[in-house]
Coordinates of C-alpha atoms in Angstrom, one line a residue:
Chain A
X1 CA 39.3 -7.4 162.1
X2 CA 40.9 -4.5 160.7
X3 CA 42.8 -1.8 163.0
X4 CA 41.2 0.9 161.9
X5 CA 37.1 0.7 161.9
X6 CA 34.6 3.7 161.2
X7 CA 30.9 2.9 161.0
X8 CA 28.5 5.6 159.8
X9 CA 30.2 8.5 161.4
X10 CA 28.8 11.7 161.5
X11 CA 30.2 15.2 162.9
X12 CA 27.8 18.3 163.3
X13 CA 29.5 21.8 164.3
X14 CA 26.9 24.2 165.9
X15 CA 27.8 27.7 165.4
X16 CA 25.5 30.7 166.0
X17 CA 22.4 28.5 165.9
X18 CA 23.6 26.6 162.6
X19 CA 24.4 23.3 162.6
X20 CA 27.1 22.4 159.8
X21 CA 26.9 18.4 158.9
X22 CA 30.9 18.3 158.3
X23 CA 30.7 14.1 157.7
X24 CA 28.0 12.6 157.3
X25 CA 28.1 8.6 157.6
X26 CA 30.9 7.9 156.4
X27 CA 31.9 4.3 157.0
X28 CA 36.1 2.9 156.3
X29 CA 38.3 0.1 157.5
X30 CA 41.6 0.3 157.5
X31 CA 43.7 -3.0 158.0
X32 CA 47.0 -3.0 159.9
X33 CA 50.1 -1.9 158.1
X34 CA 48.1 -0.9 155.6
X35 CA 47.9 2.9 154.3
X36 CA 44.8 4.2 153.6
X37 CA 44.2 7.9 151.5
X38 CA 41.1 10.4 151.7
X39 CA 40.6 12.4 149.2
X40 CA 38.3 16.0 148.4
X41 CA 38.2 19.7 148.5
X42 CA 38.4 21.7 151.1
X43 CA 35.4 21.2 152.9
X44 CA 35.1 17.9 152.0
X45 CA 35.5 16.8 155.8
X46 CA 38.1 14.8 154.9
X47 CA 40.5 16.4 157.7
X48 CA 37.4 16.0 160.1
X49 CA 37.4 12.6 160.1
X50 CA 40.9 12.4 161.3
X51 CA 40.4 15.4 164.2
X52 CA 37.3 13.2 164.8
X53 CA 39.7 10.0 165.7
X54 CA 41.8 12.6 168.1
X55 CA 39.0 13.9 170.1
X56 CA 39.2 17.0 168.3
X57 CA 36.1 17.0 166.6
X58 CA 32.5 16.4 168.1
X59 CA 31.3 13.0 167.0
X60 CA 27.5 13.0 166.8
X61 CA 26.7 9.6 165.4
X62 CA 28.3 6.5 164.2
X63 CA 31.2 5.1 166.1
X64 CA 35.1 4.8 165.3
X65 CA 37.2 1.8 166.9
X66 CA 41.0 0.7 167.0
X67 CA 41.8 -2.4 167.3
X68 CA 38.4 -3.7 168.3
X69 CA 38.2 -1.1 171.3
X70 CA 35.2 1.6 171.3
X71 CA 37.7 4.9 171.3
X72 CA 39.1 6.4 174.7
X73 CA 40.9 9.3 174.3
X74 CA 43.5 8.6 177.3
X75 CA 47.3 8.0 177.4
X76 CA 46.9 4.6 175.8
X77 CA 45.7 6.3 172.8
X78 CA 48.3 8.6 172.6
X79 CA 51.1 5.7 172.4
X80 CA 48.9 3.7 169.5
X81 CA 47.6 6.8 167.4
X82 CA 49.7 10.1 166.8
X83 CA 49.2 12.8 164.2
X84 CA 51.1 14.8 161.4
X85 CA 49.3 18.2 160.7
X86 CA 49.6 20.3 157.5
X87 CA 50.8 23.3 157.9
X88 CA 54.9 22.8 159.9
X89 CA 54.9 26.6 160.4
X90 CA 51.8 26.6 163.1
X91 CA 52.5 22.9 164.5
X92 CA 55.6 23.7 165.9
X93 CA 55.3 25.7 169.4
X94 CA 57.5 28.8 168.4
X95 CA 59.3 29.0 171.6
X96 CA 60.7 25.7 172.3
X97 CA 63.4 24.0 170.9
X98 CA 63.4 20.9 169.2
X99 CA 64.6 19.3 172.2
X100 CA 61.8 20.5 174.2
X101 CA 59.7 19.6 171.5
X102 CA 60.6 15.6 171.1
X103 CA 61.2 15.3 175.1
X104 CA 57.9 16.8 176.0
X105 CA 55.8 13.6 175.1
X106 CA 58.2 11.4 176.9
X107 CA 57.9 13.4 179.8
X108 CA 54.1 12.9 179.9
X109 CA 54.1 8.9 179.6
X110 CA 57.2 8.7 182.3
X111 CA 59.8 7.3 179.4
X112 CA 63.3 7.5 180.2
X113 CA 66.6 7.4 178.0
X114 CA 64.9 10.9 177.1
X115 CA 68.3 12.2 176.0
X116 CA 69.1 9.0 173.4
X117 CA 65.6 9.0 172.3
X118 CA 65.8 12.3 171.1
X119 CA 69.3 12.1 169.3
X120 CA 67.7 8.9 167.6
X121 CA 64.6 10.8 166.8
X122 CA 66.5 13.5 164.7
X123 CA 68.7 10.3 163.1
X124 CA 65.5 9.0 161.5
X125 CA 64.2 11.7 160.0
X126 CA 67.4 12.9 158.5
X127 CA 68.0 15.8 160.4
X128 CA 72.0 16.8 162.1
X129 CA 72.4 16.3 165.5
X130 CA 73.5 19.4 166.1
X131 CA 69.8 21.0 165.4
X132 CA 69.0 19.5 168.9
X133 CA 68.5 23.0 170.5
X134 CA 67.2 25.0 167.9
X135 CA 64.0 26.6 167.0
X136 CA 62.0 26.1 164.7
X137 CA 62.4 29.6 163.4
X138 CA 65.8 28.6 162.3
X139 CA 64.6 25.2 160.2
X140 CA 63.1 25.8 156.7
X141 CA 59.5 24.1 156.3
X142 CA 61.1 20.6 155.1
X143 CA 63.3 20.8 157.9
X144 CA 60.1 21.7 160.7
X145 CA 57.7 18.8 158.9
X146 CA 60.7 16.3 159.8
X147 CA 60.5 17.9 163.4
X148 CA 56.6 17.2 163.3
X149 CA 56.9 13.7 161.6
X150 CA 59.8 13.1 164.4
X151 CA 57.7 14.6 167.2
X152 CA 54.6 12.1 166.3
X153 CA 57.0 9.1 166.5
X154 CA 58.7 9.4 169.8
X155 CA 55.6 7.5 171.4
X156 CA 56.1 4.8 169.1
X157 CA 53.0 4.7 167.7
X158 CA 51.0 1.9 165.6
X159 CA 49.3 4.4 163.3
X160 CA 49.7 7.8 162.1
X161 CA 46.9 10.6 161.4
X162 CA 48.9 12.3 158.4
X163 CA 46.8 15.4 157.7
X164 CA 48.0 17.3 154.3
X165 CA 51.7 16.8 155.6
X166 CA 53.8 18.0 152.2
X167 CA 51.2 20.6 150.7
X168 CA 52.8 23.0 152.4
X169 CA 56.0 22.7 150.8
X170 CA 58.1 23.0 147.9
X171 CA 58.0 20.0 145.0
X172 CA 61.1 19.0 145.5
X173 CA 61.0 19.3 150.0
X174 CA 57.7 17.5 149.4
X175 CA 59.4 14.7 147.3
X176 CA 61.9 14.2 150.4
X177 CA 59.4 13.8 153.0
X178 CA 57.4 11.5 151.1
X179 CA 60.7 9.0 150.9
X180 CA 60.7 9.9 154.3
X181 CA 57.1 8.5 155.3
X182 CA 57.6 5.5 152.8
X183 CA 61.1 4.5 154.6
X184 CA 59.6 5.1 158.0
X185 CA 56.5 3.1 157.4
X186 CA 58.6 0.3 156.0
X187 CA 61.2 0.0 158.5
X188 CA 58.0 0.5 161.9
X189 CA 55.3 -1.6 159.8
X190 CA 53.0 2.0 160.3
X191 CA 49.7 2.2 159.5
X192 CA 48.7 5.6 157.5
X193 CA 45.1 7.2 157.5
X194 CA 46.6 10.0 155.3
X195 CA 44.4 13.4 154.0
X196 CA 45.4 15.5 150.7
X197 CA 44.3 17.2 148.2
X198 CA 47.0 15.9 145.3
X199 CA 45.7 12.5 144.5
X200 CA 49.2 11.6 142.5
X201 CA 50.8 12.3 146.5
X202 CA 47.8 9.6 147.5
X203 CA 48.3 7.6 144.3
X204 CA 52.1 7.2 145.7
X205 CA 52.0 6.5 149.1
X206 CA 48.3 5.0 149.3
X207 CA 46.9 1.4 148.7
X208 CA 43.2 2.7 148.7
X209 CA 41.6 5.9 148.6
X210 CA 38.4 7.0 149.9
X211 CA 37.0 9.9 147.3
X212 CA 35.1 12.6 149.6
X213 CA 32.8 15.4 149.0
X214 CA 30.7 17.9 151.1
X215 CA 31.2 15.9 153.7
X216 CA 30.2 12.5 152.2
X217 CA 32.2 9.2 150.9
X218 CA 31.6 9.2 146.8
X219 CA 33.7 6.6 146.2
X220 CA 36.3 4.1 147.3
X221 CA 39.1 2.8 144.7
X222 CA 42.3 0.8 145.0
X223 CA 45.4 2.0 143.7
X224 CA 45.0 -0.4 140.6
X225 CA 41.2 1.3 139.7
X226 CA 43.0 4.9 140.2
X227 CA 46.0 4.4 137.9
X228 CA 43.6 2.5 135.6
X229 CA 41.1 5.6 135.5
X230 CA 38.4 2.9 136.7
X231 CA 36.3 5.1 138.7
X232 CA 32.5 5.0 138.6
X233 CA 31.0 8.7 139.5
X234 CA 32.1 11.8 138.1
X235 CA 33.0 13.6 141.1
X236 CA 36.1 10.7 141.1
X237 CA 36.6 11.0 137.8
X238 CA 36.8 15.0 137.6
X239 CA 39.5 14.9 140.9
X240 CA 41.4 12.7 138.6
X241 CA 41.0 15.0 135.5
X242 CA 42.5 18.1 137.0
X243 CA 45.4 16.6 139.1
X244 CA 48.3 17.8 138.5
X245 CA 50.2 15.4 136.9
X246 CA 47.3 14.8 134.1
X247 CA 47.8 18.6 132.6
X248 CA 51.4 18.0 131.0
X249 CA 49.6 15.1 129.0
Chain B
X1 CA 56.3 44.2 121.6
X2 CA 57.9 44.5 124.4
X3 CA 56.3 45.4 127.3
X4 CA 59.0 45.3 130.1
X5 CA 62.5 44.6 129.5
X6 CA 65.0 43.6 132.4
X7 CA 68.9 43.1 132.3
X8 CA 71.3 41.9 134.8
X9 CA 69.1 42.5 137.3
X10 CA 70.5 42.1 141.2
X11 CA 69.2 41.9 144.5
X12 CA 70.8 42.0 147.4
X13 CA 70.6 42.1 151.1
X14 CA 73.4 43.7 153.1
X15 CA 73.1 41.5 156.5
X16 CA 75.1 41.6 159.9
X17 CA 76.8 38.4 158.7
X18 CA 77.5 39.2 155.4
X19 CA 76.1 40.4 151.9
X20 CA 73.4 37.9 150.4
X21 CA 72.7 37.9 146.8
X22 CA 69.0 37.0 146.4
X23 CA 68.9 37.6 142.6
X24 CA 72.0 37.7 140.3
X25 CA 71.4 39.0 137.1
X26 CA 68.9 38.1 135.6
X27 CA 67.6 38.8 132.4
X28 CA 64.5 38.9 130.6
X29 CA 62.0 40.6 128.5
X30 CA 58.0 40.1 128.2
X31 CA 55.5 41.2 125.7
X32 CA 52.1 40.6 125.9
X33 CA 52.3 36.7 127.1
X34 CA 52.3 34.8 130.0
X35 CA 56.0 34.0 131.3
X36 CA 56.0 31.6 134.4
X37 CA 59.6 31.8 136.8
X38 CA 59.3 28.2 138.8
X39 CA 62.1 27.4 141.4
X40 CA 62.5 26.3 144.7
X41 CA 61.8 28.7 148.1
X42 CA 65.2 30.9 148.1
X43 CA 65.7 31.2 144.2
X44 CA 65.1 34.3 143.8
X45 CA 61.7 33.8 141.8
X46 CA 59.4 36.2 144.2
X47 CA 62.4 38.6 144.6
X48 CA 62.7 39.0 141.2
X49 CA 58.9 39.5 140.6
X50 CA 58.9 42.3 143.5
X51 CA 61.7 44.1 142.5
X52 CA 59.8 44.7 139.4
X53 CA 58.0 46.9 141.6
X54 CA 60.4 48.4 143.9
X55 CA 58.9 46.6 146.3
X56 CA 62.3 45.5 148.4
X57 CA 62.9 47.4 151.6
X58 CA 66.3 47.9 152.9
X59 CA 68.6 46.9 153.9
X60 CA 67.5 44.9 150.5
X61 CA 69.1 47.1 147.3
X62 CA 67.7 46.3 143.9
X63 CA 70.5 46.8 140.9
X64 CA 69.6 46.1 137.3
X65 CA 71.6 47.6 133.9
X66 CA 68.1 48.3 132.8
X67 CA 64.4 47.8 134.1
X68 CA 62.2 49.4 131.5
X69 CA 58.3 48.9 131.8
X70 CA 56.1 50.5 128.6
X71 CA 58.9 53.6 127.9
X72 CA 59.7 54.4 131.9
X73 CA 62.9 53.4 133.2
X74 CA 61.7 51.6 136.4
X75 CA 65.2 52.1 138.3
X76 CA 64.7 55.9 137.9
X77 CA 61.6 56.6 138.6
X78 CA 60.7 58.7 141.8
X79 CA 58.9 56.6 144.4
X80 CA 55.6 59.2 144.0
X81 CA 55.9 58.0 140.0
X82 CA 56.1 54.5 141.1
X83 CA 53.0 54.5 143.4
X84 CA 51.3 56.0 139.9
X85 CA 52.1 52.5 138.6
X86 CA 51.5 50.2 141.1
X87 CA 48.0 49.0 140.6
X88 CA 46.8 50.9 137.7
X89 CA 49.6 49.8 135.2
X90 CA 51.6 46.8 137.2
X91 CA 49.6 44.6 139.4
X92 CA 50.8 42.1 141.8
X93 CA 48.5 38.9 143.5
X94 CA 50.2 37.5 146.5
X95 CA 50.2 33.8 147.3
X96 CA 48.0 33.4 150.3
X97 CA 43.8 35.3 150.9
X98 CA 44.7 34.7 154.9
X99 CA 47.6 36.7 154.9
X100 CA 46.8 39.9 151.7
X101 CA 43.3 40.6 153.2
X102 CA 42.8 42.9 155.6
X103 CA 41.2 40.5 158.2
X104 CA 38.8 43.2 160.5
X105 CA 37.8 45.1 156.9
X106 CA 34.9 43.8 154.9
X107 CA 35.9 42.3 151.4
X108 CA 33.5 45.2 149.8
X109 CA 35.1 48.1 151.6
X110 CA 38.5 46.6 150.5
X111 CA 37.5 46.4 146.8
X112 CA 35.9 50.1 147.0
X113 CA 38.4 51.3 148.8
X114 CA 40.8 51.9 145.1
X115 CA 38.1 53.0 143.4
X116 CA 36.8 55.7 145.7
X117 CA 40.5 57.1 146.9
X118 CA 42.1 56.5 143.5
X119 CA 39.6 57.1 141.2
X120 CA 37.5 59.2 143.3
X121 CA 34.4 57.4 142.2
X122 CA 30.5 58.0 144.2
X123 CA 29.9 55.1 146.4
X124 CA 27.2 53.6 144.6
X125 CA 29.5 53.5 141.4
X126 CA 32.2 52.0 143.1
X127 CA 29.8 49.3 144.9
X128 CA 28.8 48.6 140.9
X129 CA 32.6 48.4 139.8
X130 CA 33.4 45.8 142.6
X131 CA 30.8 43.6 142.1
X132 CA 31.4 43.5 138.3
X133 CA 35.0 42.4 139.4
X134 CA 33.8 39.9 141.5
X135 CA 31.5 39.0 138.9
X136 CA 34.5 38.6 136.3
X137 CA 36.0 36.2 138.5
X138 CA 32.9 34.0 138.6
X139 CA 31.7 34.7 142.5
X140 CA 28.0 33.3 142.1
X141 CA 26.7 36.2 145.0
X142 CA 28.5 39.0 144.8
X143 CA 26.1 41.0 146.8
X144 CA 27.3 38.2 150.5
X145 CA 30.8 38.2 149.0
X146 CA 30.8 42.6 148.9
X147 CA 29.1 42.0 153.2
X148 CA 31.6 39.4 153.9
X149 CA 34.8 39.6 155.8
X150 CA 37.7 37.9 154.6
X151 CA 37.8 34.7 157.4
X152 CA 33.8 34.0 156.5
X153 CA 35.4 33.1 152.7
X154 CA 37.1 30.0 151.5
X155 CA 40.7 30.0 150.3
X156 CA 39.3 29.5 146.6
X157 CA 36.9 32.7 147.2
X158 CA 39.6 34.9 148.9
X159 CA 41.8 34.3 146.2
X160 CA 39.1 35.4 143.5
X161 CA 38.7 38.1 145.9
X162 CA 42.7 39.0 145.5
X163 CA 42.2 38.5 141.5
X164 CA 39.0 40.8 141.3
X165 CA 40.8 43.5 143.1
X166 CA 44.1 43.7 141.4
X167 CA 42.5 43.7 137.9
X168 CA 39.7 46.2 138.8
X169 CA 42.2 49.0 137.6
X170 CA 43.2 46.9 134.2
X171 CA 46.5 46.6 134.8
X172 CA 48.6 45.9 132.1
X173 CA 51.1 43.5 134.0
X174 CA 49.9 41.2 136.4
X175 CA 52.9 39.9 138.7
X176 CA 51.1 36.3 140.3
X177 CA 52.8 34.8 142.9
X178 CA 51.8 31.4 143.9
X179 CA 48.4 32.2 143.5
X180 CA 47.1 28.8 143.8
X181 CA 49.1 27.1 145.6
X182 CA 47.4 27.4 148.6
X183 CA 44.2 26.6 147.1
X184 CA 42.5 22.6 145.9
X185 CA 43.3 21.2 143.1
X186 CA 40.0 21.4 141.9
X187 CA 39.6 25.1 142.7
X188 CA 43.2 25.7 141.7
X189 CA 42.5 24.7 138.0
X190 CA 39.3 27.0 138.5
X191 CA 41.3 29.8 139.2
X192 CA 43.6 29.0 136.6
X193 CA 40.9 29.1 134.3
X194 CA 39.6 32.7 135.3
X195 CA 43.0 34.2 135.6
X196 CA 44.2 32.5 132.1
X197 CA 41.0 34.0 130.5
X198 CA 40.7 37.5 132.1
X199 CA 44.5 37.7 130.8
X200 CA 44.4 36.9 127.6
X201 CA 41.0 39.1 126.7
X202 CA 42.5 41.8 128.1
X203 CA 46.0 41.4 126.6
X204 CA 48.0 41.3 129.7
X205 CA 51.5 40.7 130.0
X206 CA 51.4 37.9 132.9
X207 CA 54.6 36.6 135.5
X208 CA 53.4 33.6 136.8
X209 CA 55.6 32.8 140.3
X210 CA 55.5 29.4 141.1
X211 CA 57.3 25.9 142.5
X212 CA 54.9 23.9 140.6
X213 CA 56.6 23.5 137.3
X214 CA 53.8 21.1 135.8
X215 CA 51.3 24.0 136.3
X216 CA 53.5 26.6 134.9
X217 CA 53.9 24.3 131.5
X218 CA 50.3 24.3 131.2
X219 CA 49.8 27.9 131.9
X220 CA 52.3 29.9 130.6
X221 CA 54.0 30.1 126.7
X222 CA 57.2 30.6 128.2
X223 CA 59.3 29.4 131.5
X224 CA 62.3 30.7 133.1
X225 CA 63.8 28.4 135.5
X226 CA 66.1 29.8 138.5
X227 CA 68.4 28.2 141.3
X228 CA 69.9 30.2 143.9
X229 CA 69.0 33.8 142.1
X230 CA 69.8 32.7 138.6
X231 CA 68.4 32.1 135.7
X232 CA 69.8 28.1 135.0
X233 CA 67.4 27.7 131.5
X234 CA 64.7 29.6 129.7
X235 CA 62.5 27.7 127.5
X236 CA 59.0 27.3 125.9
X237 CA 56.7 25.8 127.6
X238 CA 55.9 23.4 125.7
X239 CA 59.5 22.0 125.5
X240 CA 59.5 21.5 128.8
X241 CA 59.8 17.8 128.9
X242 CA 62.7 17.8 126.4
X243 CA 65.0 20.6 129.4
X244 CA 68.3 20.1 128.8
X245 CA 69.6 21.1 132.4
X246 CA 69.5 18.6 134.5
X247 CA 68.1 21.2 137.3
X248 CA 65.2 21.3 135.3
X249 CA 64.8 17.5 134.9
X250 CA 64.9 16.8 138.8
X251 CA 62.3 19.4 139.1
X252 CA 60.0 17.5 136.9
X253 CA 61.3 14.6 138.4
X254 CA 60.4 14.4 141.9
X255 CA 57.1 15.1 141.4
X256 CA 54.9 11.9 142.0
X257 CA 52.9 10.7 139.0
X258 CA 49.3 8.4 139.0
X259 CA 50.6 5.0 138.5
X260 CA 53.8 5.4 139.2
X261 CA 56.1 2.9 140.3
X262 CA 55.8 4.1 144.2
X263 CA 59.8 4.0 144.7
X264 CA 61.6 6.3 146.3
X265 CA 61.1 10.1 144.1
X266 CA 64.5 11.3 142.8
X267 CA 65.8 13.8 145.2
X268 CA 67.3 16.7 143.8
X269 CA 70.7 17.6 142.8
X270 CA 71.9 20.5 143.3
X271 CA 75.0 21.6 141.8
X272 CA 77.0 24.4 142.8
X273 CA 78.4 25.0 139.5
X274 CA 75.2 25.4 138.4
X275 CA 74.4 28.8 140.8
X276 CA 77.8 30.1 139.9
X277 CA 78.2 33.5 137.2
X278 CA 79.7 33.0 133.5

């Protein structure tokens, strides 16, 4: 049984009267301690699938299940499944500090030791101690994704949603946080369901890759198909063509 | 030829806790090519790129020996003689569609608005101008793109958007910064494409702005590379794999490749002797 199982998942939007068919069946398993990439353009509903595991998407077909268990969206869910979102300028509530900001989900599911906890937090993702009662206005965007990173592993979760978390940042910031992810997977035996654009990012933290596009799967690959340029369908095959790392030759 | 020409040029920002050098002079000249600048955020790159159009408000003071664009001294022009060249001679793309449109004006009115206030053009003649732009940037309708407002559009459109309107005058120095890099890969190599054409068979002069050094080797003919508001190594772009500063080489570096070995990407050095004046 693998942790992570999606079967034939769809999810319409209905705006003004139109319905938009973001993912339509798409089916994935994801086994534990595994990490698992997804792939596309924007559009591609690749981010939908992983607001759809939140709640914050509206499944209309297929079904998703961790660990066996038809999904509830309660406090349980909260301490197995935690997400990383894109863009560490907007994830971050503006107005309260970092300490604020770990404690909070603590606070929710009645965890004490809130003070160590935090100081710990801030340990593993490389940040100084004394950054405990800052805001984020004063961290750069590295600095705020290791907040968010931080932030989704107070609960101690099993897997992590990891939606685009380096595009927003510089090569070399983005190079950091990926050690980051790697040593913190290693060390907490994570499982990653992980979203981007960059398929040399998914190439290096990723043992599989589902390729997406208008909303559809296209094509699965392992890590050893992708580095070997084994993909069937063109759609894979262009992705792979214009990633970055390809145009230097 | 030599289209603009800039020597020890300085910015800095006189702050309550001290003076901060954004840019310490640097030097450089362009003709009609495409240089790229590529560093990390806070070395100077977009500074640099907007001081070549006065565009630094205080308490930030731009200094330079000599900022000469076409014949004009850029450091002594009046600010009514710069306005003349902002946009009809020197024009500048920002990095991100969500944050350069005017969100509550439609994407038509923006591109006509130039044409009919600068060029005093008929409405009807400005409407045809601005979708011939968006045509040139390869926007399959023009005619729902012109009716659009700027949050109906995808990052990939709003950028073309950006492109059409900065080269509707026919600038002849375009100043990108980041102009993809909040776009797909896929669409990023599009807009690459359209940009990289429009440039060369109009015989720009193009500053690329970016972090992305493997983009800027494939794009440009020539790179500067700064760190901390200096210029650390200028080189040809296709020599790029063979930089000799070692800044350079961990910028190439921590980028992850297909295939790699999946170990831990080469953090960064940063030397301070490297950000330090000879």
């Amino acid at each position: 049984m693998s942790l992570i199982e999606i079967d034939d998942l769809s999810v319409t939007f209905t705006a003004q009267g139109r319905e938009v068919r973001a993912v339509q069946g798409v089916s994935l398993r994801v086994d534990a301690r595994e990490s698992f990439g997804l792939v596309g353009e924007s559009g591609s509903g690749k981010s939908t699938i992983l607001r759809a595991i939140c709640g914050l998407a509206p499944v209309s077909g297929g079904s998703i299940r961790i660990g066996g268990e038809a999904l509830r969206h309660d406090r349980a869910f909260a301490r197995r499944v935690q997400m990383v979102f894109q863009d560490p300028y907007a994830s971050l509530h503006p107005r309260h500090t970092l300490d604020r900001t770990l404690s909070e989900p603590l606070a929710i599911h009645g965890i004490g030791g809130a003070d160590q906890r935090v100081m710990r937090a801030l340990e593993d993702v490389g940040l100084p101690s004394s950054f405990r009662f800052r805001y984020p206005h004063q961290l750069s965007g590295g600095q705020r994704q290791r907040v968010a990173i931080a932030r989704a592993l107070m609960l101690e979760p099993e897997i992590l949603l990891l939606d685009e978390p380096t595009s927003a940042l510089d090569a070399s910031v983005q190079a950091e946080v990926l050690n980051l992810l790697a040593r913190l997977r290693a060390e907490r035996g994570l499982t990653f369901l992980m979203v981007s654009h960059d398929l040399a990012v998914i190439d290096h933290v990723c043992d599989r890759v589902l390729v997406m596009q208008h909303g559809r799967a296209v094509e699965e690959l392992t890590r050893a198909e992708l580095a070997g340029a084994r993909m069937q369908t063109d759609y894979a095959r262009s992705l792979f063509e214009a990633s970055a790392d390809r145009l230097m030759g | 030829m030599t289209l603009l020409s800039v020597k020890n040029l300085r910015v800095t920002f006189d702050t309550e806790t001290g003076r901060v050098e954004a840019v310490r002079g640097v030097s450089f000249s362009l003709g009609r090519e495409r240089l790229g600048i590529v560093g990390e955020s806070g070395s100077g790159k977009t500074m640099t790129g907007r001081s070549v159009l006065r565009l630094i408000r205080p308490p930030g003071r731009i200094e330079a020996d000599e900022m000469r664009f076409d014949g004009q001294d850029l450091m002594r022009l009046t600010e009514r003689e710069m306005r003349a060249l902002r946009g009809p001679r020197i024009a500048m793309v920002m990095q991100d569609p969500k944050y350069s449109l005017n969100p509550v004006m439609r994407v038509g009115d923006q591109l006509m608005e130039g044409l009919r206030k600068r060029d005093r053009l008929g409405r009807a003649e400005a409407r045809a101008k601005a979708i011939a732009a968006l045509e040139a940037v390869q926007i399959r309708d023009p005619e729902r793109v012109m009716e659009a407002y700027p949050h109906e559009l995808s990052g990939g459109m709003g950028q073309r958007v950006m492109i059409a309107m900065m080269l509707i005058p026919n600038p002849d120095l375009l100043i990108a910064d980041e102009p993809t890099s909040a776009l797909d890969v896929t669409v990023q190599a599009e807009v690459l494409k359209i940009l990289d054409d429009l440039v060369r068979s109009r015989g720009m002069g193009l500053i690329f702005i970016s972090h992305d050094l493997r983009l800027v080797a494939r794009f440009c003919d020539r790179v500067l590379v700064m760190y901390k508001g200096r210029v650390v190594e200028e080189l040809a772009a296709a020599d790029l794999l063979h930089a000799k500063h070692p800044y350079t080489q961990g910028l190439l570096n921590c980028l992850p490749r297909i295939g790699g070995d999946r170990g831990p990407l080469p953090g960064l050095d940063r030397d301070a002797a490297w950000a330090k004046e000879v």
